[in-house]
PDB file of C-alpha atoms and ligand atoms in Angstrom:
ATOM      1  CA  MET A   1      16.443  33.449  18.057  1.00  0.00           C
ATOM      2  CA  PRO A   2      14.692  30.632  18.763  1.00  0.00           C
ATOM      3  CA  LEU A   3      11.667  28.977  15.727  1.00  0.00           C
ATOM      4  CA  THR A   4       8.656  30.586  15.454  1.00  0.00           C
ATOM      5  CA  SER A   5       6.869  27.462  16.544  1.00  0.00           C
ATOM      6  CA  LYS A   6       7.512  24.454  19.182  1.00  0.00           C
ATOM      7  CA  HIS A   7       6.290  22.015  17.167  1.00  0.00           C
ATOM      8  CA  LEU A   8       7.804  20.582  13.888  1.00  0.00           C
ATOM      9  CA  LEU A   9       4.150  19.249  12.228  1.00  0.00           C
ATOM     10  CA  GLY A  10       5.976  20.775   7.615  1.00  0.00           C
ATOM     11  CA  LEU A  11       7.795  23.139   5.967  1.00  0.00           C
ATOM     12  CA  HIS A  12       4.338  24.478   4.749  1.00  0.00           C
ATOM     13  CA  GLY A  13       4.578  28.248   5.845  1.00  0.00           C
ATOM     14  CA  VAL A  14       6.980  27.720   7.957  1.00  0.00           C
ATOM     15  CA  PRO A  15       9.580  31.152   7.483  1.00  0.00           C
ATOM     16  CA  ARG A  16      13.217  30.968   5.580  1.00  0.00           C
ATOM     17  CA  GLU A  17      15.199  32.170   8.841  1.00  0.00           C
ATOM     18  CA  ASP A  18      13.572  29.188  10.141  1.00  0.00           C
ATOM     19  CA  ILE A  19      14.577  26.719   8.440  1.00  0.00           C
ATOM     20  CA  GLN A  20      18.388  28.644   7.743  1.00  0.00           C
ATOM     21  CA  MET A  21      18.524  28.252  11.876  1.00  0.00           C
ATOM     22  CA  ILE A  22      18.021  24.144  11.524  1.00  0.00           C
ATOM     23  CA  LEU A  23      20.622  23.919   8.422  1.00  0.00           C
ATOM     24  CA  ASP A  24      23.668  25.994   9.650  1.00  0.00           C
ATOM     25  CA  THR A  25      22.038  23.982  13.133  1.00  0.00           C
ATOM     26  CA  ALA A  26      22.640  20.413  11.981  1.00  0.00           C
ATOM     27  CA  THR A  27      26.345  21.782   9.914  1.00  0.00           C
ATOM     28  CA  THR A  28      27.671  21.880  14.047  1.00  0.00           C
ATOM     29  CA  PHE A  29      26.474  18.471  14.919  1.00  0.00           C
ATOM     30  CA  ARG A  30      26.976  16.936  11.575  1.00  0.00           C
ATOM     31  CA  GLU A  31      30.466  17.069  12.738  1.00  0.00           C
ATOM     32  CA  VAL A  32      29.812  15.773  15.789  1.00  0.00           C
ATOM     33  CA  LEU A  33      28.611  12.417  14.009  1.00  0.00           C
ATOM     34  CA  ASP A  34      32.723  12.717  12.959  1.00  0.00           C
ATOM     35  CA  ARG A  35      33.790  12.861  16.367  1.00  0.00           C
ATOM     36  CA  PRO A  36      35.380   9.075  18.427  1.00  0.00           C
ATOM     37  CA  ILE A  37      32.949   9.816  20.746  1.00  0.00           C
ATOM     38  CA  LYS A  38      29.598  10.716  18.941  1.00  0.00           C
ATOM     39  CA  LYS A  39      27.530  11.625  22.167  1.00  0.00           C
ATOM     40  CA  VAL A  40      27.102  15.875  23.458  1.00  0.00           C
ATOM     41  CA  PRO A  41      24.938  16.618  26.943  1.00  0.00           C
ATOM     42  CA  THR A  42      22.652  19.080  24.890  1.00  0.00           C
ATOM     43  CA  LEU A  43      19.490  16.462  25.787  1.00  0.00           C
ATOM     44  CA  LYS A  44      19.899  15.093  28.275  1.00  0.00           C
ATOM     45  CA  GLY A  45      16.200  14.814  31.477  1.00  0.00           C
ATOM     46  CA  LYS A  46      14.025  15.821  27.772  1.00  0.00           C
ATOM     47  CA  THR A  47      12.254  12.318  27.027  1.00  0.00           C
ATOM     48  CA  ILE A  48      11.428  11.235  23.425  1.00  0.00           C
ATOM     49  CA  VAL A  49       8.413   8.958  22.021  1.00  0.00           C
ATOM     50  CA  ASN A  50       8.562   7.925  18.877  1.00  0.00           C
ATOM     51  CA  LEU A  51       5.391   6.946  18.055  1.00  0.00           C
ATOM     52  CA  PHE A  52       5.651   4.839  14.732  1.00  0.00           C
ATOM     53  CA  PHE A  53       2.347   3.735  13.214  1.00  0.00           C
ATOM     54  CA  GLU A  54       3.455   2.472  10.279  1.00  0.00           C
ATOM     55  CA  ASN A  55       6.267   1.094   8.992  1.00  0.00           C
ATOM     56  CA  SER A  56       9.999   2.695   8.390  1.00  0.00           C
ATOM     57  CA  THR A  57      13.406   1.955   8.336  1.00  0.00           C
ATOM     58  CA  ARG A  58      15.210   5.723   8.197  1.00  0.00           C
ATOM     59  CA  THR A  59      13.483   8.154   9.849  1.00  0.00           C
ATOM     60  CA  ARG A  60      12.911   6.115  12.482  1.00  0.00           C
ATOM     61  CA  ILE A  61      16.344   4.345  13.683  1.00  0.00           C
ATOM     62  CA  SER A  62      17.463   8.112  11.965  1.00  0.00           C
ATOM     63  CA  PHE A  63      15.570   9.683  15.367  1.00  0.00           C
ATOM     64  CA  GLU A  64      16.894   7.163  17.632  1.00  0.00           C
ATOM     65  CA  LEU A  65      20.417   7.866  16.566  1.00  0.00           C
ATOM     66  CA  ALA A  66      20.357  11.820  17.059  1.00  0.00           C
ATOM     67  CA  GLN A  67      17.972  11.255  20.126  1.00  0.00           C
ATOM     68  CA  LYS A  68      20.952   8.684  21.780  1.00  0.00           C
ATOM     69  CA  ARG A  69      23.023  11.310  20.107  1.00  0.00           C
ATOM     70  CA  LEU A  70      21.676  14.676  22.252  1.00  0.00           C
ATOM     71  CA  THR A  71      21.519  12.092  25.583  1.00  0.00           C
ATOM     72  CA  ALA A  72      18.168  11.991  25.495  1.00  0.00           C
ATOM     73  CA  ASP A  73      15.865   9.711  27.361  1.00  0.00           C
ATOM     74  CA  THR A  74      14.662   7.124  24.565  1.00  0.00           C
ATOM     75  CA  ILE A  75      11.532   5.645  23.891  1.00  0.00           C
ATOM     76  CA  ASN A  76       9.885   3.796  20.975  1.00  0.00           C
ATOM     77  CA  PHE A  77       6.289   2.270  20.671  1.00  0.00           C
ATOM     78  CA  SER A  78       5.325  -0.700  17.522  1.00  0.00           C
ATOM     79  CA  THR A  79       1.709  -0.382  17.028  1.00  0.00           C
ATOM     80  CA  SER A  80       1.994  -4.476  16.617  1.00  0.00           C
ATOM     81  CA  THR A  81       3.153  -4.484  20.094  1.00  0.00           C
ATOM     82  CA  SER A  82       0.688  -1.684  22.032  1.00  0.00           C
ATOM     83  CA  ALA A  83      -2.426  -1.685  23.435  1.00  0.00           C
ATOM     84  CA  THR A  84      -4.460  -0.334  19.646  1.00  0.00           C
ATOM     85  CA  LYS A  85      -4.266  -4.923  19.591  1.00  0.00           C
ATOM     86  CA  LYS A  86      -6.668  -4.348  22.040  1.00  0.00           C
ATOM     87  CA  GLY A  87      -8.847  -1.922  21.417  1.00  0.00           C
ATOM     88  CA  GLU A  88      -7.334   1.073  22.273  1.00  0.00           C
ATOM     89  CA  THR A  89      -7.437   4.373  20.661  1.00  0.00           C
ATOM     90  CA  PHE A  90      -4.595   5.890  19.222  1.00  0.00           C
ATOM     91  CA  LYS A  91      -6.016   9.207  21.816  1.00  0.00           C
ATOM     92  CA  ASP A  92      -6.485   7.460  24.300  1.00  0.00           C
ATOM     93  CA  THR A  93      -2.668   6.016  23.616  1.00  0.00           C
ATOM     94  CA  VAL A  94      -0.975   9.305  23.532  1.00  0.00           C
ATOM     95  CA  ARG A  95      -2.399  10.767  27.105  1.00  0.00           C
ATOM     96  CA  ASN A  96      -1.766   7.976  28.748  1.00  0.00           C
ATOM     97  CA  ILE A  97       2.251   7.948  27.690  1.00  0.00           C
ATOM     98  CA  GLU A  98       1.891  11.405  28.210  1.00  0.00           C
ATOM     99  CA  ALA A  99       1.204  10.897  31.563  1.00  0.00           C
ATOM    100  CA  MET A 100       4.251   8.820  31.654  1.00  0.00           C
ATOM    101  CA  LYS A 101       5.814  12.860  31.546  1.00  0.00           C
ATOM    102  CA  VAL A 102       7.493  13.542  27.764  1.00  0.00           C
ATOM    103  CA  ASP A 103       8.549  16.103  26.733  1.00  0.00           C
ATOM    104  CA  MET A 104       8.117  15.723  22.563  1.00  0.00           C
ATOM    105  CA  ILE A 105       7.318  13.420  20.730  1.00  0.00           C
ATOM    106  CA  VAL A 106       7.309  11.883  16.670  1.00  0.00           C
ATOM    107  CA  VAL A 107       5.033  10.695  15.199  1.00  0.00           C
ATOM    108  CA  ARG A 108       4.796   8.729  11.587  1.00  0.00           C
ATOM    109  CA  HIS A 109       1.230   7.976  11.019  1.00  0.00           C
ATOM    110  CA  GLN A 110      -0.531   6.652   7.973  1.00  0.00           C
ATOM    111  CA  SER A 111      -3.466   9.577   8.289  1.00  0.00           C
ATOM    112  CA  ALA A 112      -2.546  12.952   6.785  1.00  0.00           C
ATOM    113  CA  GLY A 113      -3.644  15.590   9.637  1.00  0.00           C
ATOM    114  CA  VAL A 114      -2.596  13.402  13.120  1.00  0.00           C
ATOM    115  CA  PRO A 115       0.179  15.316  14.275  1.00  0.00           C
ATOM    116  CA  GLN A 116      -1.773  18.317  14.494  1.00  0.00           C
ATOM    117  CA  PHE A 117      -4.346  16.528  16.219  1.00  0.00           C
ATOM    118  CA  LEU A 118      -1.444  15.849  18.633  1.00  0.00           C
ATOM    119  CA  THR A 119      -1.085  19.533  19.107  1.00  0.00           C
ATOM    120  CA  ARG A 120      -4.492  19.070  20.293  1.00  0.00           C
ATOM    121  CA  ILE A 121      -3.892  16.648  22.616  1.00  0.00           C
ATOM    122  CA  SER A 122      -0.887  17.006  23.617  1.00  0.00           C
ATOM    123  CA  ASP A 123       1.601  19.382  25.513  1.00  0.00           C
ATOM    124  CA  ALA A 124       4.631  18.334  23.715  1.00  0.00           C
ATOM    125  CA  ASN A 125       6.634  18.925  21.503  1.00  0.00           C
ATOM    126  CA  ILE A 126       4.993  16.813  17.721  1.00  0.00           C
ATOM    127  CA  ILE A 127       7.078  16.460  15.410  1.00  0.00           C
ATOM    128  CA  ASN A 128       5.460  15.521  12.213  1.00  0.00           C
ATOM    129  CA  ALA A 129       7.645  12.633  10.506  1.00  0.00           C
ATOM    130  CA  GLY A 130       5.710  11.768   8.025  1.00  0.00           C
ATOM    131  CA  ASP A 131       1.634  11.287   8.100  1.00  0.00           C
ATOM    132  CA  GLY A 132      -0.331  10.022   5.027  1.00  0.00           C
ATOM    133  CA  ARG A 133       1.121  11.022   1.509  1.00  0.00           C
ATOM    134  CA  HIS A 134       0.893  15.001   3.287  1.00  0.00           C
ATOM    135  CA  GLU A 135       4.208  16.361   4.878  1.00  0.00           C
ATOM    136  CA  HIS A 136       7.522  14.996   5.730  1.00  0.00           C
ATOM    137  CA  PRO A 137       9.235  17.547   6.944  1.00  0.00           C
ATOM    138  CA  THR A 138      12.854  15.952   8.707  1.00  0.00           C
ATOM    139  CA  GLN A 139      12.918  14.039   5.261  1.00  0.00           C
ATOM    140  CA  ALA A 140      12.631  17.113   2.942  1.00  0.00           C
ATOM    141  CA  LEU A 141      15.035  19.138   5.479  1.00  0.00           C
ATOM    142  CA  LEU A 142      18.373  16.140   4.870  1.00  0.00           C
ATOM    143  CA  ASP A 143      17.473  16.787   1.256  1.00  0.00           C
ATOM    144  CA  MET A 144      18.283  20.825   0.793  1.00  0.00           C
ATOM    145  CA  TYR A 145      21.125  19.729   3.850  1.00  0.00           C
ATOM    146  CA  SER A 146      22.819  17.716   1.075  1.00  0.00           C
ATOM    147  CA  ILE A 147      22.065  19.564  -1.592  1.00  0.00           C
ATOM    148  CA  ARG A 148      23.401  23.208   0.118  1.00  0.00           C
ATOM    149  CA  GLU A 149      26.250  20.452   1.007  1.00  0.00           C
ATOM    150  CA  LYS A 150      27.067  19.920  -2.290  1.00  0.00           C
ATOM    151  CA  LEU A 151      26.591  22.709  -4.282  1.00  0.00           C
ATOM    152  CA  GLY A 152      27.413  25.354  -1.567  1.00  0.00           C
ATOM    153  CA  LYS A 153      23.636  26.651  -1.911  1.00  0.00           C
ATOM    154  CA  LEU A 154      19.746  26.365  -2.568  1.00  0.00           C
ATOM    155  CA  GLU A 155      18.909  29.970  -3.939  1.00  0.00           C
ATOM    156  CA  GLY A 156      18.180  29.908  -7.918  1.00  0.00           C
ATOM    157  CA  LEU A 157      18.836  26.255  -8.461  1.00  0.00           C
ATOM    158  CA  LYS A 158      16.739  24.358 -10.015  1.00  0.00           C
ATOM    159  CA  VAL A 159      15.732  21.225  -8.390  1.00  0.00           C
ATOM    160  CA  CYS A 160      13.275  18.411 -10.218  1.00  0.00           C
ATOM    161  CA  ILE A 161      11.217  15.345  -8.213  1.00  0.00           C
ATOM    162  CA  VAL A 162      10.919  12.146 -10.474  1.00  0.00           C
ATOM    163  CA  GLY A 163       8.204  10.281  -9.391  1.00  0.00           C
ATOM    164  CA  ASP A 164       5.428   9.358  -8.010  1.00  0.00           C
ATOM    165  CA  VAL A 165       4.463  12.930  -6.670  1.00  0.00           C
ATOM    166  CA  ALA A 166       0.631  12.752  -6.561  1.00  0.00           C
ATOM    167  CA  HIS A 167       1.598   9.622  -3.558  1.00  0.00           C
ATOM    168  CA  SER A 168       4.140  11.474  -1.899  1.00  0.00           C
ATOM    169  CA  ARG A 169       4.420  12.947   1.351  1.00  0.00           C
ATOM    170  CA  VAL A 170       8.638  14.255   0.400  1.00  0.00           C
ATOM    171  CA  ALA A 171       7.088  16.459  -2.639  1.00  0.00           C
ATOM    172  CA  LEU A 172       5.230  18.090  -1.129  1.00  0.00           C
ATOM    173  CA  SER A 173       7.773  19.085   2.117  1.00  0.00           C
ATOM    174  CA  ASN A 174      10.770  19.738  -0.019  1.00  0.00           C
ATOM    175  CA  ILE A 175       8.594  21.582  -2.968  1.00  0.00           C
ATOM    176  CA  TYR A 176       7.561  24.919   0.400  1.00  0.00           C
ATOM    177  CA  GLY A 177      10.900  23.753   2.110  1.00  0.00           C
ATOM    178  CA  LEU A 178      13.071  24.638  -1.200  1.00  0.00           C
ATOM    179  CA  GLN A 179      11.146  26.856  -2.751  1.00  0.00           C
ATOM    180  CA  ALA A 180      11.128  29.046   0.853  1.00  0.00           C
ATOM    181  CA  MET A 181      14.886  28.920   0.243  1.00  0.00           C
ATOM    182  CA  GLY A 182      14.652  30.021  -3.145  1.00  0.00           C
ATOM    183  CA  ALA A 183      15.589  27.689  -5.362  1.00  0.00           C
ATOM    184  CA  GLN A 184      13.421  26.386  -8.902  1.00  0.00           C
ATOM    185  CA  VAL A 185      10.932  24.169  -8.177  1.00  0.00           C
ATOM    186  CA  SER A 186      10.009  21.681 -11.093  1.00  0.00           C
ATOM    187  CA  VAL A 187       8.156  18.407 -11.405  1.00  0.00           C
ATOM    188  CA  CYS A 188       8.218  15.424 -13.329  1.00  0.00           C
ATOM    189  CA  GLY A 189       5.596  12.188 -14.222  1.00  0.00           C
ATOM    190  CA  PRO A 190       2.825  10.711 -15.495  1.00  0.00           C
ATOM    191  CA  ALA A 191       0.375  13.063 -15.737  1.00  0.00           C
ATOM    192  CA  THR A 192      -1.717  10.067 -13.769  1.00  0.00           C
ATOM    193  CA  LEU A 193       1.364  10.269 -11.025  1.00  0.00           C
ATOM    194  CA  ILE A 194       1.582  14.322 -10.634  1.00  0.00           C
ATOM    195  CA  PRO A 195      -1.081  16.557  -8.757  1.00  0.00           C
ATOM    196  CA  TRP A 196      -3.847  17.938 -10.591  1.00  0.00           C
ATOM    197  CA  GLN A 197      -3.195  22.099 -10.421  1.00  0.00           C
ATOM    198  CA  ILE A 198      -0.737  21.456  -9.102  1.00  0.00           C
ATOM    199  CA  GLU A 199       1.057  24.242 -10.947  1.00  0.00           C
ATOM    200  CA  LYS A 200      -0.137  26.969  -8.428  1.00  0.00           C
ATOM    201  CA  LEU A 201       2.198  26.132  -6.074  1.00  0.00           C
ATOM    202  CA  GLY A 202       4.582  27.613  -8.366  1.00  0.00           C
ATOM    203  CA  VAL A 203       6.009  24.225  -9.196  1.00  0.00           C
ATOM    204  CA  LYS A 204       6.850  23.634 -12.675  1.00  0.00           C
ATOM    205  CA  VAL A 205       5.222  20.714 -14.878  1.00  0.00           C
ATOM    206  CA  TYR A 206       7.705  17.328 -16.980  1.00  0.00           C
ATOM    207  CA  HIS A 207       5.949  14.843 -18.643  1.00  0.00           C
ATOM    208  CA  ASN A 208       9.386  14.370 -19.826  1.00  0.00           C
ATOM    209  CA  ILE A 209      12.146  13.013 -18.486  1.00  0.00           C
ATOM    210  CA  ASP A 210      14.941  14.257 -21.165  1.00  0.00           C
ATOM    211  CA  LYS A 211      13.863  17.306 -21.055  1.00  0.00           C
ATOM    212  CA  ALA A 212      13.156  17.596 -16.678  1.00  0.00           C
ATOM    213  CA  ILE A 213      17.426  16.361 -16.706  1.00  0.00           C
ATOM    214  CA  LYS A 214      18.589  18.817 -19.551  1.00  0.00           C
ATOM    215  CA  GLU A 215      16.685  21.957 -17.032  1.00  0.00           C
ATOM    216  CA  SER A 216      17.427  20.580 -14.186  1.00  0.00           C
ATOM    217  CA  ASP A 217      20.981  21.404 -11.447  1.00  0.00           C
ATOM    218  CA  VAL A 218      19.282  18.635  -8.639  1.00  0.00           C
ATOM    219  CA  LEU A 219      16.635  15.721  -9.501  1.00  0.00           C
ATOM    220  CA  ASN A 220      15.472  13.794  -6.484  1.00  0.00           C
ATOM    221  CA  VAL A 221      14.166  10.785  -7.469  1.00  0.00           C
ATOM    222  CA  LEU A 222      10.840   9.095  -5.737  1.00  0.00           C
ATOM    223  CA  ARG A 223       9.811   5.878  -5.616  1.00  0.00           C
ATOM    224  CA  ILE A 224       6.212   4.108  -6.761  1.00  0.00           C
ATOM    225  CA  GLN A 225       4.431   4.545  -3.904  1.00  0.00           C
ATOM    226  CA  LEU A 226       2.420   0.696  -4.571  1.00  0.00           C
ATOM    227  CA  GLU A 227       1.476   0.466  -1.175  1.00  0.00           C
ATOM    228  CA  ARG A 228      -0.648   3.746  -1.810  1.00  0.00           C
ATOM    229  CA  ASP A 229      -2.050   1.948  -4.830  1.00  0.00           C
ATOM    230  CA  ALA A 230       0.250   3.627  -7.302  1.00  0.00           C
ATOM    231  CA  GLY A 231       0.017   1.048  -9.308  1.00  0.00           C
ATOM    232  CA  VAL A 232      -3.253   1.699 -11.203  1.00  0.00           C
ATOM    233  CA  SER A 233      -2.037   5.005 -12.760  1.00  0.00           C
ATOM    234  CA  ILE A 234       0.938   3.242 -14.501  1.00  0.00           C
ATOM    235  CA  PRO A 235      -0.183   0.498 -17.484  1.00  0.00           C
ATOM    236  CA  SER A 236       3.232  -1.100 -15.196  1.00  0.00           C
ATOM    237  CA  THR A 237       6.451  -0.467 -13.922  1.00  0.00           C
ATOM    238  CA  ARG A 238       8.030  -1.784 -15.774  1.00  0.00           C
ATOM    239  CA  GLU A 239       6.701   0.896 -18.764  1.00  0.00           C
ATOM    240  CA  TYR A 240       7.565   3.630 -16.152  1.00  0.00           C
ATOM    241  CA  HIS A 241      10.765   2.905 -15.986  1.00  0.00           C
ATOM    242  CA  LYS A 242      11.215   2.599 -20.102  1.00  0.00           C
ATOM    243  CA  TYR A 243       9.697   6.240 -20.433  1.00  0.00           C
ATOM    244  CA  PHE A 244      10.578   8.121 -16.678  1.00  0.00           C
ATOM    245  CA  GLY A 245      13.243   6.187 -15.409  1.00  0.00           C
ATOM    246  CA  VAL A 246      16.676   7.913 -14.753  1.00  0.00           C
ATOM    247  CA  THR A 247      19.501   6.001 -15.844  1.00  0.00           C
ATOM    248  CA  LYS A 248      23.014   6.966 -16.948  1.00  0.00           C
ATOM    249  CA  LYS A 249      22.679   6.231 -20.800  1.00  0.00           C
ATOM    250  CA  ARG A 250      19.747   9.437 -19.955  1.00  0.00           C
ATOM    251  CA  ILE A 251      22.334  11.759 -17.893  1.00  0.00           C
ATOM    252  CA  ASP A 252      24.972  10.821 -20.358  1.00  0.00           C
ATOM    253  CA  ASN A 253      22.971  12.310 -23.635  1.00  0.00           C
ATOM    254  CA  PHE A 254      23.826  15.758 -21.087  1.00  0.00           C
ATOM    255  CA  ASN A 255      26.981  15.523 -20.875  1.00  0.00           C
ATOM    256  CA  LYS A 256      26.471  17.994 -17.195  1.00  0.00           C
ATOM    257  CA  ASP A 257      27.128  17.172 -13.933  1.00  0.00           C
ATOM    258  CA  ILE A 258      23.759  16.091 -12.378  1.00  0.00           C
ATOM    259  CA  LEU A 259      22.864  15.870  -8.555  1.00  0.00           C
ATOM    260  CA  ILE A 260      20.751  12.924  -7.564  1.00  0.00           C
ATOM    261  CA  LEU A 261      18.839  11.795  -4.644  1.00  0.00           C
ATOM    262  CA  HIS A 262      16.756   9.701  -3.268  1.00  0.00           C
ATOM    263  CA  PRO A 263      14.408   9.371   0.555  1.00  0.00           C
ATOM    264  CA  GLY A 264      14.612   5.449   0.192  1.00  0.00           C
ATOM    265  CA  PRO A 265      13.880   3.230  -0.023  1.00  0.00           C
ATOM    266  CA  ILE A 266      13.966   2.185  -3.817  1.00  0.00           C
ATOM    267  CA  ASN A 267      13.136   0.483  -6.338  1.00  0.00           C
ATOM    268  CA  ARG A 268      16.441  -0.453  -8.537  1.00  0.00           C
ATOM    269  CA  GLY A 269      15.301  -0.586 -12.113  1.00  0.00           C
ATOM    270  CA  VAL A 270      12.467   0.602 -11.574  1.00  0.00           C
ATOM    271  CA  GLU A 271      12.731   4.925 -10.862  1.00  0.00           C
ATOM    272  CA  ILE A 272      16.756   4.458 -11.013  1.00  0.00           C
ATOM    273  CA  THR A 273      18.719   2.052 -12.125  1.00  0.00           C
ATOM    274  CA  SER A 274      21.588   0.849  -9.781  1.00  0.00           C
ATOM    275  CA  GLU A 275      23.904   2.588 -12.232  1.00  0.00           C
ATOM    276  CA  VAL A 276      22.598   5.675 -11.250  1.00  0.00           C
ATOM    277  CA  ALA A 277      21.554   5.277  -7.524  1.00  0.00           C
ATOM    278  CA  ASP A 278      25.472   3.536  -6.964  1.00  0.00           C
ATOM    279  CA  GLY A 279      27.140   5.946  -9.402  1.00  0.00           C
ATOM    280  CA  PRO A 280      29.606   8.971  -9.291  1.00  0.00           C
ATOM    281  CA  TYR A 281      26.138  12.046  -8.959  1.00  0.00           C
ATOM    282  CA  GLN A 282      24.585  10.961  -6.664  1.00  0.00           C
ATOM    283  CA  VAL A 283      23.907  11.639  -2.144  1.00  0.00           C
ATOM    284  CA  ILE A 284      21.830   9.187  -1.828  1.00  0.00           C
ATOM    285  CA  LEU A 285      24.213   7.256   0.972  1.00  0.00           C
ATOM    286  CA  ASN A 286      25.320  11.030   3.058  1.00  0.00           C
ATOM    287  CA  GLN A 287      21.470  12.621   3.068  1.00  0.00           C
ATOM    288  CA  VAL A 288      21.050   9.171   5.266  1.00  0.00           C
ATOM    289  CA  THR A 289      24.074  10.346   7.674  1.00  0.00           C
ATOM    290  CA  ASN A 290      23.012  14.227   7.457  1.00  0.00           C
ATOM    291  CA  GLY A 291      19.371  12.543   8.116  1.00  0.00           C
ATOM    292  CA  VAL A 292      20.629  11.928  11.488  1.00  0.00           C
ATOM    293  CA  ALA A 293      22.754  15.676  11.997  1.00  0.00           C
ATOM    294  CA  VAL A 294      18.781  17.483  10.948  1.00  0.00           C
ATOM    295  CA  ARG A 295      17.358  15.670  13.227  1.00  0.00           C
ATOM    296  CA  MET A 296      19.733  16.127  16.169  1.00  0.00           C
ATOM    297  CA  SER A 297      19.328  20.064  15.059  1.00  0.00           C
ATOM    298  CA  VAL A 298      15.608  20.018  15.339  1.00  0.00           C
ATOM    299  CA  LEU A 299      15.301  18.120  18.370  1.00  0.00           C
ATOM    300  CA  TYR A 300      17.824  20.900  19.974  1.00  0.00           C
ATOM    301  CA  LEU A 301      15.868  23.733  18.952  1.00  0.00           C
ATOM    302  CA  LEU A 302      12.628  22.914  19.369  1.00  0.00           C
ATOM    303  CA  GLY A 303      13.791  20.636  23.090  1.00  0.00           C
ATOM    304  CA  THR A 304      16.136  24.192  24.328  1.00  0.00           C
ATOM    305  CA  MET A 305      13.421  26.560  23.544  1.00  0.00           C
ATOM    306  CA  ASN A 306      11.625  28.588  25.784  1.00  0.00           C
ATOM    307  CA  THR A 307       7.742  27.897  24.932  1.00  0.00           C
ATOM    308  CA  ASN A 308       6.450  31.304  26.105  1.00  0.00           C
ATOM    309  CA  ASN A 309       3.693  32.942  23.033  1.00  0.00           C
ATOM    310  CA  LEU A 310       4.975  30.567  21.117  1.00  0.00           C
ATOM    311  CA  ARG A 311       2.184  28.463  18.479  1.00  0.00           C
TER     312      ARG A 311
HETATM  313  N1   CP B   1      12.686   8.197   3.767  1.00  0.00           N
HETATM  314  C1   CP B   1      11.694   7.592   4.162  1.00  0.00           C
HETATM  315  O1   CP B   1      11.356   8.244   4.906  1.00  0.00           O
HETATM  316  O2   CP B   1      11.771   6.431   4.304  1.00  0.00           O
HETATM  317  P1   CP B   1      11.423   5.449   5.193  1.00  0.00           P
HETATM  318  O3   CP B   1      10.498   5.352   5.807  1.00  0.00           O
HETATM  319  O4   CP B   1      12.687   4.405   6.038  1.00  0.00           O
HETATM  320  O5   CP B   1      11.932   6.009   6.682  1.00  0.00           O
END
């Protein structure tokens, strides 16, 4: 069965079956990454452009690697070396790139809604690699993949997203995706970093990290996004760490197995200590490896589908 959309703009409204298919297909590609020759000809002849208007390490390299592993032709666009610096508009930039016969566009942008806008001005498959504070669907998919890989399931698990939920695009995609897969999602942080009325999304709210650790199977720990003015929402990063930092001592208090995820980049000593970030409960680098397989899966499923009659 094909996916129900020719784009991946977010996980809001994406059916469970689509997520299941992406994760299951990623399992096949994960195996390819362990082979001596890590390449398959699946997207040979397809051209994919990575439009990154905002900084990225993991997502950009991971998408590029996924495209190369699938034998697609890859082009990287960077704002600092492009004609946008000469005043060219976003729309003109995209139309010119598309005129070169591009099949798929992976886009990261500081403004929410840019991937959606692209679907109106381009015929290519559009994949959201993070738009403002809105969504980051492939991050949530690789988070779900990594949880499922370690714990064998998503259904019924209690997953708590800890930290700067208010400025996060990872949080919203995780909430939508995990709920679609039957997990119980909660958030934990100071009231100033938790969006107002988030409970309406069916999410439990903790303001006490110890209680969140005690009642959860998985913690997905988020960075304080100082570049998005999160600093004005807390007295200091030191105080944040004192009340909400994920530490070994806090985990050891409950003498239980808990899985620790972090999308990166990590601010060590703020939202998480090095002892936990490098410790036995975390799967942080597994997430990065799995990210390549999950992105291969998304590119493959979108790039090979018959797009007639799809939204
Ligand atoms: N997790 C994530 O999106 O990291 P980058 O900003 O490095 O891509």
